[in-house]
XYZ file of C-alpha atoms in Angstrom:
662
model
C -1.936 -28.224 20.772
C 0.313 -29.509 17.686
C -0.706 -31.345 14.715
C 1.036 -34.011 12.846
C 2.353 -33.237 9.216
C 0.112 -35.343 6.972
C 2.563 -38.186 5.394
C 5.290 -35.660 4.380
C 8.722 -36.435 5.998
C 10.931 -33.380 6.635
C 15.088 -34.097 6.991
C 15.743 -34.735 10.764
C 18.439 -32.127 10.419
C 16.205 -29.704 10.272
C 14.715 -28.735 13.756
C 13.220 -25.536 13.144
C 11.855 -23.763 10.021
C 11.388 -20.117 10.280
C 9.048 -18.861 7.159
C 8.976 -15.069 6.110
C 6.929 -13.261 3.649
C 9.106 -12.525 0.514
C 8.755 -9.654 -1.812
C 7.856 -11.753 -5.077
C 6.018 -14.388 -3.901
C 3.372 -15.935 -1.323
C 4.319 -19.312 0.034
C 8.310 -19.718 -0.205
C 9.798 -20.287 2.946
C 13.546 -20.370 4.242
C 14.817 -23.415 6.146
C 17.919 -23.379 8.162
C 19.444 -26.571 9.452
C 20.626 -24.621 12.697
C 23.974 -26.211 11.755
C 26.369 -23.715 10.158
C 25.032 -21.627 7.639
C 23.614 -24.278 5.052
C 20.153 -23.392 3.611
C 17.390 -24.991 2.113
C 14.290 -23.757 0.484
C 10.762 -25.347 0.925
C 7.452 -24.256 -0.770
C 4.742 -24.390 1.661
C 1.354 -25.172 0.810
C -1.745 -24.801 3.032
C -4.774 -27.502 2.616
C -7.645 -25.868 1.255
C -9.648 -26.049 4.164
C -7.330 -23.991 6.143
C -5.875 -21.291 3.735
C -2.149 -19.949 4.686
C -2.071 -17.347 7.129
C 0.302 -14.908 7.824
C 0.901 -14.301 11.305
C 1.700 -10.795 12.431
C 2.907 -9.541 16.259
C 3.786 -6.147 16.183
C 4.360 -5.331 12.705
C 6.417 -8.396 12.060
C 5.223 -11.072 9.934
C 6.099 -15.176 10.520
C 5.455 -18.383 11.455
C 7.271 -21.271 13.089
C 7.335 -24.925 12.361
C 8.340 -27.439 14.905
C 9.504 -30.119 12.614
C 9.360 -33.048 15.403
C 5.807 -32.341 16.516
C 4.023 -30.548 13.519
C 3.108 -26.912 13.280
C 1.200 -24.233 15.047
C 0.870 -20.479 13.849
C 1.437 -17.712 16.142
C -1.980 -16.859 17.311
C -3.072 -20.308 17.771
C -4.068 -21.012 14.290
C -3.378 -24.839 13.526
C -2.633 -26.193 10.225
C -1.097 -29.029 8.512
C 1.199 -28.153 5.501
C 2.864 -29.963 2.651
C 6.608 -29.197 2.294
C 7.947 -29.383 -1.033
C 12.008 -28.841 -1.840
C 12.302 -26.103 -4.216
C 15.560 -25.917 -6.373
C 17.796 -22.659 -4.971
C 21.198 -24.104 -6.214
C 22.117 -21.075 -8.050
C 22.514 -17.220 -6.656
C 19.485 -16.573 -8.037
C 16.943 -15.756 -5.337
C 14.183 -16.306 -7.864
C 14.966 -19.574 -9.579
C 11.722 -20.975 -8.760
C 8.645 -20.211 -11.085
C 6.713 -20.016 -8.026
C 8.769 -17.032 -6.707
C 9.463 -14.978 -9.904
C 8.061 -11.852 -11.417
C 5.715 -12.841 -14.036
C 7.394 -11.730 -17.647
C 6.083 -8.426 -18.757
C 6.452 -6.945 -22.031
C 6.940 -3.169 -23.025
C 3.046 -2.205 -23.247
C 2.711 -4.076 -19.472
C 5.516 -2.156 -17.925
C 4.525 1.042 -19.349
C 1.112 0.584 -17.452
C 3.010 0.961 -14.581
C 5.224 3.986 -15.197
C 4.489 7.287 -13.729
C 1.557 9.270 -14.845
C 1.937 11.898 -17.315
C 0.387 15.695 -17.631
C -2.410 14.044 -19.724
C -3.435 11.309 -17.429
C -3.253 13.554 -14.484
C -5.568 15.978 -16.648
C -8.015 13.197 -17.413
C -8.578 12.736 -13.415
C -11.520 14.244 -11.652
C -11.240 17.449 -9.967
C -9.278 16.762 -6.522
C -8.929 12.987 -7.334
C -5.277 13.847 -6.736
C -3.582 17.069 -5.868
C 0.019 17.347 -6.702
C 2.280 19.030 -4.097
C 5.937 19.233 -4.061
C 6.082 20.682 -0.524
C 8.431 23.333 0.991
C 11.692 22.555 2.314
C 11.190 22.375 6.485
C 12.499 25.265 8.156
C 15.032 25.640 11.404
C 13.833 23.676 14.455
C 14.445 23.642 18.195
C 15.287 20.010 19.210
C 13.576 20.442 22.379
C 10.217 21.461 21.183
C 8.796 17.852 20.219
C 6.477 17.769 18.058
C 2.432 16.843 17.319
C 1.444 14.075 15.394
C -2.219 13.998 13.345
C -3.686 11.389 11.535
C -6.186 13.071 9.305
C -7.578 10.330 6.880
C -7.114 8.009 4.186
C -7.854 8.107 0.336
C -9.326 5.435 -2.353
C -9.703 2.436 -0.314
C -10.959 -0.276 -2.377
C -14.674 -1.099 -2.559
C -14.416 -4.091 -0.446
C -13.667 -1.966 2.741
C -16.162 -0.482 5.342
C -14.453 0.974 8.696
C -10.979 1.426 8.918
C -8.178 2.546 11.477
C -4.612 3.243 11.616
C -2.513 1.733 14.373
C 1.376 1.744 14.996
C 4.291 3.130 16.922
C 7.096 5.473 16.929
C 10.367 3.813 16.432
C 13.884 4.697 16.202
C 16.161 2.913 13.195
C 16.865 0.079 15.425
C 13.345 -0.698 16.202
C 13.022 0.416 19.678
C 9.725 1.783 20.951
C 9.949 5.521 21.177
C 6.411 6.435 22.113
C 2.950 4.790 23.469
C 0.812 2.997 20.624
C -1.114 5.299 18.708
C -4.421 3.838 17.634
C -6.968 5.994 15.560
C -9.901 3.983 16.715
C -13.038 5.975 17.229
C -11.535 9.093 15.961
C -13.003 7.930 12.798
C -15.719 10.633 11.481
C -18.810 9.182 11.155
C -20.101 11.003 8.384
C -17.126 10.570 6.230
C -17.326 8.141 3.000
C -15.851 4.790 3.876
C -13.459 5.007 0.855
C -11.886 8.106 1.954
C -12.524 8.344 5.785
C -11.605 11.053 8.165
C -9.968 10.407 11.238
C -9.237 13.439 13.954
C -6.443 11.826 15.504
C -3.683 13.945 17.498
C -0.707 12.520 19.363
C 1.760 15.037 21.278
C 5.415 13.491 21.014
C 7.626 14.771 23.834
C 11.221 15.670 22.971
C 12.655 13.551 25.802
C 10.931 10.282 24.128
C 12.188 11.032 20.750
C 15.364 10.448 18.649
C 16.850 12.087 15.567
C 15.841 8.739 13.621
C 12.390 8.340 14.820
C 10.198 6.723 12.236
C 6.373 6.374 12.389
C 5.690 2.675 11.247
C 1.734 2.116 11.121
C -0.800 -0.136 9.591
C -4.077 0.545 7.931
C -6.735 -1.921 9.321
C -10.121 -2.257 7.742
C -13.112 -4.175 7.953
C -13.574 -6.427 4.782
C -16.710 -7.371 2.980
C -16.918 -10.304 4.952
C -16.761 -8.405 8.164
C -13.196 -9.454 9.194
C -10.720 -7.308 10.120
C -7.635 -7.383 7.807
C -4.557 -5.550 7.026
C -4.543 -3.163 4.213
C -0.808 -2.289 4.125
C 1.407 -0.142 5.824
C 2.770 3.615 6.175
C 6.159 5.024 7.281
C 7.543 8.136 7.390
C 10.670 9.733 9.139
C 9.905 12.304 12.123
C 12.902 14.326 11.443
C 15.259 15.525 8.638
C 18.812 16.126 7.821
C 19.519 19.908 7.837
C 20.665 21.731 4.727
C 22.092 25.219 4.381
C 21.128 27.837 2.146
C 22.210 31.488 1.479
C 19.709 33.878 3.231
C 18.372 36.025 -0.061
C 16.902 38.537 2.314
C 20.293 39.945 3.945
C 22.547 42.538 2.723
C 25.412 39.927 2.953
C 25.248 36.857 1.031
C 27.907 35.581 3.337
C 25.241 35.257 6.065
C 24.018 31.466 6.083
C 20.841 30.180 7.922
C 20.111 26.453 8.321
C 16.941 25.148 6.910
C 15.719 21.545 6.337
C 15.841 18.860 3.674
C 13.712 16.096 3.398
C 16.484 13.431 3.741
C 16.133 11.288 6.884
C 18.678 11.400 9.778
C 20.938 8.180 9.760
C 22.127 8.060 13.317
C 20.753 8.986 16.754
C 24.369 10.384 17.412
C 23.241 13.506 15.262
C 22.850 16.719 17.065
C 21.676 18.890 14.266
C 18.408 17.979 12.601
C 15.009 19.588 11.838
C 11.429 18.437 11.936
C 9.767 16.800 9.072
C 6.787 19.515 9.258
C 3.675 20.059 7.109
C 0.981 17.477 5.678
C 2.115 14.308 4.034
C 0.110 12.135 1.510
C 1.894 8.737 2.222
C 1.971 5.721 0.180
C 0.619 2.594 1.614
C 3.132 -0.538 1.417
C 2.154 -4.115 1.005
C 4.339 -5.071 4.062
C 7.020 -4.415 6.097
C 10.820 -4.665 5.538
C 12.214 -7.664 7.556
C 15.314 -6.215 8.331
C 17.311 -5.520 11.652
C 17.348 -1.850 10.956
C 14.770 0.184 9.677
C 15.275 3.354 7.093
C 12.625 4.828 5.072
C 14.635 3.900 1.871
C 13.911 0.328 2.657
C 10.026 0.939 2.605
C 10.386 2.505 -0.559
C 11.526 -0.523 -1.968
C 8.594 -2.500 -1.182
C 5.635 -3.116 -3.494
C 2.974 -0.282 -2.734
C -0.895 -0.832 -2.465
C -2.539 0.820 -5.493
C -4.072 4.287 -5.200
C -4.568 4.156 -1.721
C -2.463 6.745 0.332
C -2.869 8.230 4.189
C -2.686 11.737 4.858
C -0.701 12.928 8.290
C 0.789 16.237 9.848
C 3.728 16.541 11.634
C 3.432 19.931 13.669
C 5.249 21.977 16.083
C 3.363 22.147 19.579
C 1.546 24.864 20.442
C 3.371 27.528 22.945
C 1.685 29.753 25.625
C 2.115 33.495 25.682
C 5.843 32.560 27.768
C 6.963 30.550 24.986
C 6.393 27.246 26.919
C 4.703 24.185 25.377
C 1.174 23.484 26.297
C -0.381 20.322 26.545
C -4.349 19.152 25.950
C -4.030 17.513 29.143
C -3.669 20.863 31.082
C -6.841 22.661 29.074
C -10.633 21.889 28.968
C -11.644 20.471 25.501
C -13.931 23.703 24.844
C -10.698 25.593 25.075
C -8.525 23.393 22.751
C -9.415 25.443 19.683
C -8.624 28.656 20.947
C -5.185 27.647 22.379
C -3.976 25.963 19.182
C -4.587 22.407 20.714
C -7.248 21.452 17.999
C -6.041 22.247 14.480
C -8.671 21.217 11.950
C -7.200 19.056 9.200
C -6.966 21.141 5.772
C -9.022 20.298 2.867
C -6.994 17.639 0.536
C -8.208 19.956 -2.312
C -6.261 22.939 -0.897
C -2.870 21.289 -1.820
C -1.847 21.472 1.747
C -0.108 17.927 1.756
C 3.178 16.990 0.090
C 2.083 14.323 -2.467
C 4.962 13.551 -4.323
C 5.206 9.983 -2.525
C 1.537 9.286 -3.818
C 2.231 10.279 -7.327
C 0.260 7.748 -9.433
C 1.100 5.411 -12.203
C -0.972 5.271 -15.527
C -2.627 2.159 -14.422
C -3.633 3.674 -10.799
C -5.133 6.822 -12.945
C -7.836 4.193 -14.451
C -8.336 2.936 -11.188
C -8.714 6.246 -9.285
C -11.183 7.131 -11.806
C -13.334 4.521 -10.845
C -13.021 5.115 -7.190
C -14.096 8.569 -7.418
C -17.017 7.623 -9.339
C -18.553 5.165 -6.717
C -21.210 6.234 -4.745
C -20.322 7.795 -1.496
C -20.802 5.014 1.467
C -21.153 7.340 4.917
C -19.729 5.452 7.703
C -22.776 6.329 9.886
C -25.125 4.654 7.582
C -23.145 1.511 7.237
C -22.862 1.085 11.310
C -26.963 1.908 11.394
C -27.195 -0.646 8.911
C -25.095 -3.281 10.762
C -26.833 -2.360 13.949
C -30.332 -3.093 12.417
C -29.268 -6.241 11.187
C -28.257 -7.276 14.826
C -31.576 -5.722 16.111
C -29.935 -3.069 17.999
C -31.521 0.403 18.586
C -29.468 3.301 17.603
C -30.094 5.565 20.724
C -27.038 7.874 20.753
C -23.752 8.519 18.934
C -22.202 6.058 21.790
C -24.147 2.955 20.402
C -22.353 3.537 16.887
C -18.978 4.255 18.433
C -19.510 1.172 20.424
C -19.943 -0.992 17.536
C -17.391 0.578 15.580
C -14.752 -0.089 18.573
C -15.967 -3.918 18.543
C -15.440 -4.057 14.673
C -12.076 -2.693 14.834
C -10.937 -4.910 17.616
C -7.970 -7.100 17.137
C -8.603 -10.562 18.389
C -5.603 -12.691 18.535
C -2.324 -11.571 16.855
C -3.239 -12.688 13.372
C -4.452 -10.395 10.779
C -4.920 -11.570 7.031
C -4.216 -9.165 4.038
C -6.984 -7.459 2.504
C -7.564 -8.803 -1.275
C -6.675 -6.035 -3.348
C -8.781 -6.929 -6.314
C -11.655 -4.598 -5.470
C -10.090 -1.085 -6.667
C -12.040 -1.084 -9.749
C -14.425 -3.366 -11.942
C -12.927 -4.407 -15.186
C -13.170 -2.071 -18.187
C -13.308 -2.801 -21.681
C -10.138 -0.877 -22.275
C -8.132 -3.224 -20.040
C -7.339 -6.972 -19.640
C -7.427 -9.721 -17.537
C -4.014 -11.737 -16.885
C -3.646 -15.340 -16.437
C -0.195 -16.757 -15.247
C -0.234 -20.753 -15.167
C 2.377 -21.596 -12.659
C 2.418 -25.257 -12.190
C 0.474 -28.239 -12.544
C 0.399 -31.196 -9.912
C 0.038 -34.904 -10.640
C -0.721 -34.891 -14.295
C -1.873 -38.515 -15.233
C 0.460 -38.916 -18.363
C 4.118 -38.326 -18.192
C 4.159 -36.604 -21.270
C 5.738 -32.722 -22.155
C 2.815 -30.545 -21.524
C 1.614 -27.462 -23.038
C -1.314 -25.030 -21.934
C -4.058 -23.540 -23.462
C -6.744 -20.946 -22.250
C -9.729 -18.781 -23.216
C -12.668 -17.727 -21.775
C -16.295 -18.865 -21.640
C -18.712 -17.717 -22.770
C -16.987 -16.212 -25.856
C -14.746 -18.980 -27.519
C -16.364 -21.357 -29.496
C -13.345 -23.293 -30.196
C -14.474 -26.437 -28.658
C -18.098 -26.298 -29.770
C -17.920 -24.633 -33.579
C -15.790 -25.030 -36.789
C -14.927 -21.125 -36.727
C -14.014 -18.807 -34.011
C -11.564 -15.904 -33.694
C -8.165 -16.991 -33.177
C -7.348 -14.089 -30.616
C -9.601 -15.333 -28.301
C -7.519 -18.079 -27.139
C -4.042 -17.678 -25.309
C -1.234 -20.552 -25.008
C 2.457 -21.422 -23.461
C 4.969 -24.010 -24.081
C 7.297 -22.303 -21.835
C 8.468 -24.844 -19.359
C 10.760 -23.891 -16.481
C 13.206 -26.268 -17.655
C 15.988 -25.150 -15.422
C 14.281 -25.910 -12.077
C 15.003 -29.643 -10.752
C 11.100 -29.627 -9.589
C 9.780 -29.470 -13.031
C 8.938 -33.011 -13.562
C 6.629 -34.995 -16.209
C 4.130 -35.245 -13.428
C 4.153 -31.777 -12.077
C 5.812 -29.492 -14.182
C 6.609 -25.733 -13.711
C 5.892 -22.857 -16.536
C 7.904 -19.388 -16.830
C 5.543 -17.108 -15.113
C 4.358 -15.451 -18.315
C 1.119 -13.413 -18.301
C -1.646 -14.793 -20.893
C -3.778 -11.511 -21.417
C -7.319 -11.178 -22.266
C -9.100 -8.292 -23.505
C -12.336 -7.680 -21.795
C -15.703 -7.310 -23.653
C -19.299 -6.537 -22.611
C -20.155 -10.477 -23.671
C -17.422 -11.833 -21.581
C -18.095 -9.953 -18.568
C -21.072 -12.191 -17.733
C -21.233 -13.003 -13.983
C -20.727 -16.620 -14.751
C -17.647 -15.978 -16.825
C -15.277 -18.869 -16.688
C -11.314 -18.965 -17.441
C -10.909 -22.517 -19.373
C -7.062 -23.885 -18.743
C -6.592 -27.013 -21.101
C -3.526 -28.801 -20.504
C -2.103 -31.132 -23.574
C 0.554 -33.083 -24.357
C 2.644 -33.061 -27.082
C 2.994 -36.437 -28.902
C 4.449 -36.407 -32.473
C 2.308 -34.116 -34.198
C -0.647 -34.106 -31.946
C -1.697 -32.114 -29.013
C -3.713 -34.970 -26.810
C -5.835 -33.857 -23.984
C -4.687 -34.494 -20.675
C -6.850 -32.686 -18.199
C -8.601 -29.317 -17.960
C -9.677 -26.801 -15.255
C -12.015 -23.692 -14.823
C -11.562 -20.731 -12.899
C -14.574 -18.181 -12.282
C -12.997 -14.903 -13.188
C -15.522 -12.334 -11.853
C -16.318 -11.395 -7.737
C -19.222 -8.961 -7.101
C -19.979 -6.096 -9.337
C -17.533 -7.342 -12.182
C -14.287 -7.272 -10.239
C -11.721 -9.344 -11.402
C -10.624 -12.326 -9.124
C -7.373 -11.635 -7.547
C -4.791 -13.931 -6.360
C -3.107 -17.584 -6.520
C -5.437 -20.355 -6.924
C -4.904 -23.852 -6.934
C -7.593 -25.632 -9.105
C -8.955 -28.915 -9.200
C -8.629 -30.601 -12.927
C -10.996 -32.663 -15.002
C -9.974 -35.790 -17.295
C -9.684 -35.088 -20.944
C -10.817 -32.097 -22.875
C -13.717 -29.838 -22.134
C -17.272 -31.081 -22.444
C -19.354 -28.904 -25.154
C -22.354 -29.509 -23.660
C -20.979 -27.761 -20.561
C -19.623 -25.172 -22.546
C -22.875 -24.368 -24.570
C -24.769 -24.625 -20.944
C -22.586 -21.950 -19.717
C -23.095 -19.578 -22.963
C -26.929 -20.003 -22.758
C -27.626 -19.393 -19.031
C -25.878 -16.286 -17.712
C -27.610 -17.124 -14.291
C -25.884 -20.547 -13.893
C -22.787 -20.170 -11.607
C -19.765 -22.393 -11.207
C -19.759 -24.779 -9.549
C -23.633 -25.493 -9.519
C -23.421 -25.131 -13.358
C -21.945 -28.612 -13.433
C -24.934 -30.418 -12.232
C -27.568 -27.943 -14.031
C -25.979 -28.695 -17.587
C -26.205 -32.660 -17.070
C -22.719 -33.089 -17.980
C -21.751 -34.447 -14.477
C -20.928 -37.727 -15.475
C -18.756 -36.520 -18.234
C -16.867 -34.267 -16.201
C -14.741 -36.428 -14.127
C -12.050 -35.356 -11.792
C -8.498 -36.300 -12.456
C -7.560 -37.762 -9.241
C -5.247 -35.471 -7.206
C -4.620 -33.262 -10.507
C -4.396 -29.519 -10.072
C -3.176 -26.691 -11.587
C -2.023 -23.427 -9.555
C -2.591 -20.042 -11.633
C -2.587 -16.649 -10.744
C -5.515 -14.206 -11.623
C -5.292 -10.270 -11.996
C -6.600 -7.322 -13.271
C -3.589 -5.934 -15.053
C -3.686 -2.349 -13.680
C -2.799 -3.939 -10.552
C 1.223 -4.722 -9.981
C 1.752 -8.745 -9.877
C 4.176 -8.341 -6.933
C 0.817 -7.759 -4.760
C -0.523 -11.158 -5.420
C 2.306 -12.202 -2.985
C 0.045 -10.656 -0.029
C -3.026 -13.055 -0.965
C -3.211 -16.766 0.435
C -3.423 -19.446 -2.156
C -7.089 -20.336 -2.626
C -8.558 -23.917 -3.514
C -11.213 -23.808 -6.071
C -12.919 -27.588 -6.499
C -15.541 -29.736 -4.582
C -13.153 -32.511 -3.892
C -10.650 -30.277 -2.018
C -12.163 -30.607 1.236
C -12.747 -33.940 1.542
C -9.551 -35.693 -0.210
C -6.198 -36.359 1.214
C -4.905 -37.134 -2.790
C -4.906 -33.566 -3.335
C -2.239 -32.971 -0.650
C 0.425 -35.696 -2.471
C 2.680 -35.096 -5.345
C 3.624 -38.206 -7.439
C 6.868 -38.685 -8.414
C 8.154 -38.599 -12.123
C 11.289 -37.801 -14.132
C 12.782 -34.335 -15.019
C 11.005 -33.088 -18.205
C 14.363 -32.779 -19.793
C 14.591 -36.575 -19.899
C 11.824 -36.839 -22.338
C 13.047 -34.870 -25.256
C 14.581 -37.846 -26.524
C 16.905 -36.760 -29.489
C 15.213 -33.151 -29.843
C 16.809 -30.065 -28.130
C 14.734 -27.863 -25.789
C 14.637 -25.293 -28.387
C 13.754 -28.045 -31.217
C 10.801 -28.951 -28.811
C 9.760 -25.315 -28.204
C 9.459 -24.499 -31.938
C 7.714 -27.942 -32.729
C 4.879 -27.538 -29.686
C 4.655 -23.762 -30.971
C 3.622 -24.862 -34.244
C 1.149 -27.281 -33.126
C -0.328 -24.582 -30.794
C -0.814 -22.268 -33.398
C -2.208 -24.804 -35.646
C -4.741 -25.881 -32.984
C -5.893 -21.935 -32.261
C -6.602 -21.565 -35.910
C -10.087 -21.595 -37.242
C -9.272 -23.938 -39.814
C -8.358 -26.650 -37.391
C -10.498 -29.515 -36.953
C -12.874 -29.294 -33.984
C -11.963 -31.090 -30.714
């Protein structure tokens, strides 16, 4: 069943629009006309009652829009969207401020660089074990291989049970083997943050190709009991052979073939070696959308922080006649003796080659927090769930049945897991706010944005305050055609806020104050609030479209938040007695990113935009965008640089303690 698009006209020349997830942003689709190679680009926003959903079929993401009849997402999820043209006239694929990576200064970039020895030394023992691994040896290509999925490490706190599912492909994405699914191989006595699997898969040589690649995804049950995808892993099963002189021979001219770690690039190759041994694999945020897969393509994808998956690629066991043996021909009680059951080594034994999972400086901080969590055994979790549903746990099979039910995928679409639950905010780290765009501003004047955390900043309620408590931006994205006076877009600059104990109250809000520059004054336009924290001081992570209120913040509401830590948004509006003063600005919203700076900003692209505001669910006016002229047409006789300099002066004056109270 299809739905009509709500009052948005789409060019009739576009018969079908295919949307695909891009590396840097969350809701930018590519529209192809079907006539020639001409392309247009559109920003896609789902209504707040139905957040945008990425579909996923056999590890490929995408949805289709039928522009004649409406939209239907793969998997049966219906939604209405609004389509807004995005300026992509330049060759710069990131010309829209909605799409670009936030501007990072040197300090922020250093946070994402690789850890040094002192960073690793500060980690708890066994948190990360570095191992370069040995170069694989010679290999008989007729042997095949055995694949083990041994476990995952450092899953975020909003994960309960988990599993790995995937397939073996060649570089042309042709399936080579049966689907793998760790399912009930999850060790019930293992920790949910560091689950152990006992999955084993025999790979026949006749089914393999030199470019064989394991591509799998890590599915988890989140804190809302929903199945979600945390990310993807990939590893080449075979490597190009290398050559090395045999140092044990009298003649240095004798050469034996040993492996490298470089993947095989062609299925026509006749000499290759097994990528043998243990591997600690990074988890990628999504799958490369290329016609051919190579491991190098995956390595260009942003990785999920901290989390990794442990796999082993081993030679198959042989009998006394040097013939391959299989579990299918031996009873389970003989598997261990025959080498058909090889227990996973301890992670701390340094068996797993861990170069790929080498942490950044920011990840070292997150890893310390994951280790500090109290262990959460899978068994205890399943027993608690059973009690909540009034089910008696009479045997192990009951728990396995419950596990199987939780991890069963319904339909074809799984959301990405919210990645904001790796570590509670620490006073040594910062919260980043990025204002991307305003929509339907009530006054057609050049705007600027101020931000502060309440309770803490007394700028609006007192005559003295610390100016460092406020941040601001006047960096309008003037080069974008979409940057209009009613719907201005901003350069994606991060505004950073240092966390303090007094700021980390559960009801802490980020106040965003939008003002217009009118001569020598900053006049209030609209303001908005975003709750900063989820449970247990985890910073919210994602992109939010926030409902705005008219004018400047109500001092009574700010004082109420400061005095009543138990009063949470949005109920605090009514509890403060300021409901009549805080009037919604009709149709006005702000699109804002919020994150803990220890998580790389590209990963916000995996999280659907969330609408915040009581009127979103009932009003259609928030789906429309009012028309107005481009911001450059409001400069008058000023140049852009002159306006920036003037507005910068006004902002600095506004944030200083000697400024008049507003």
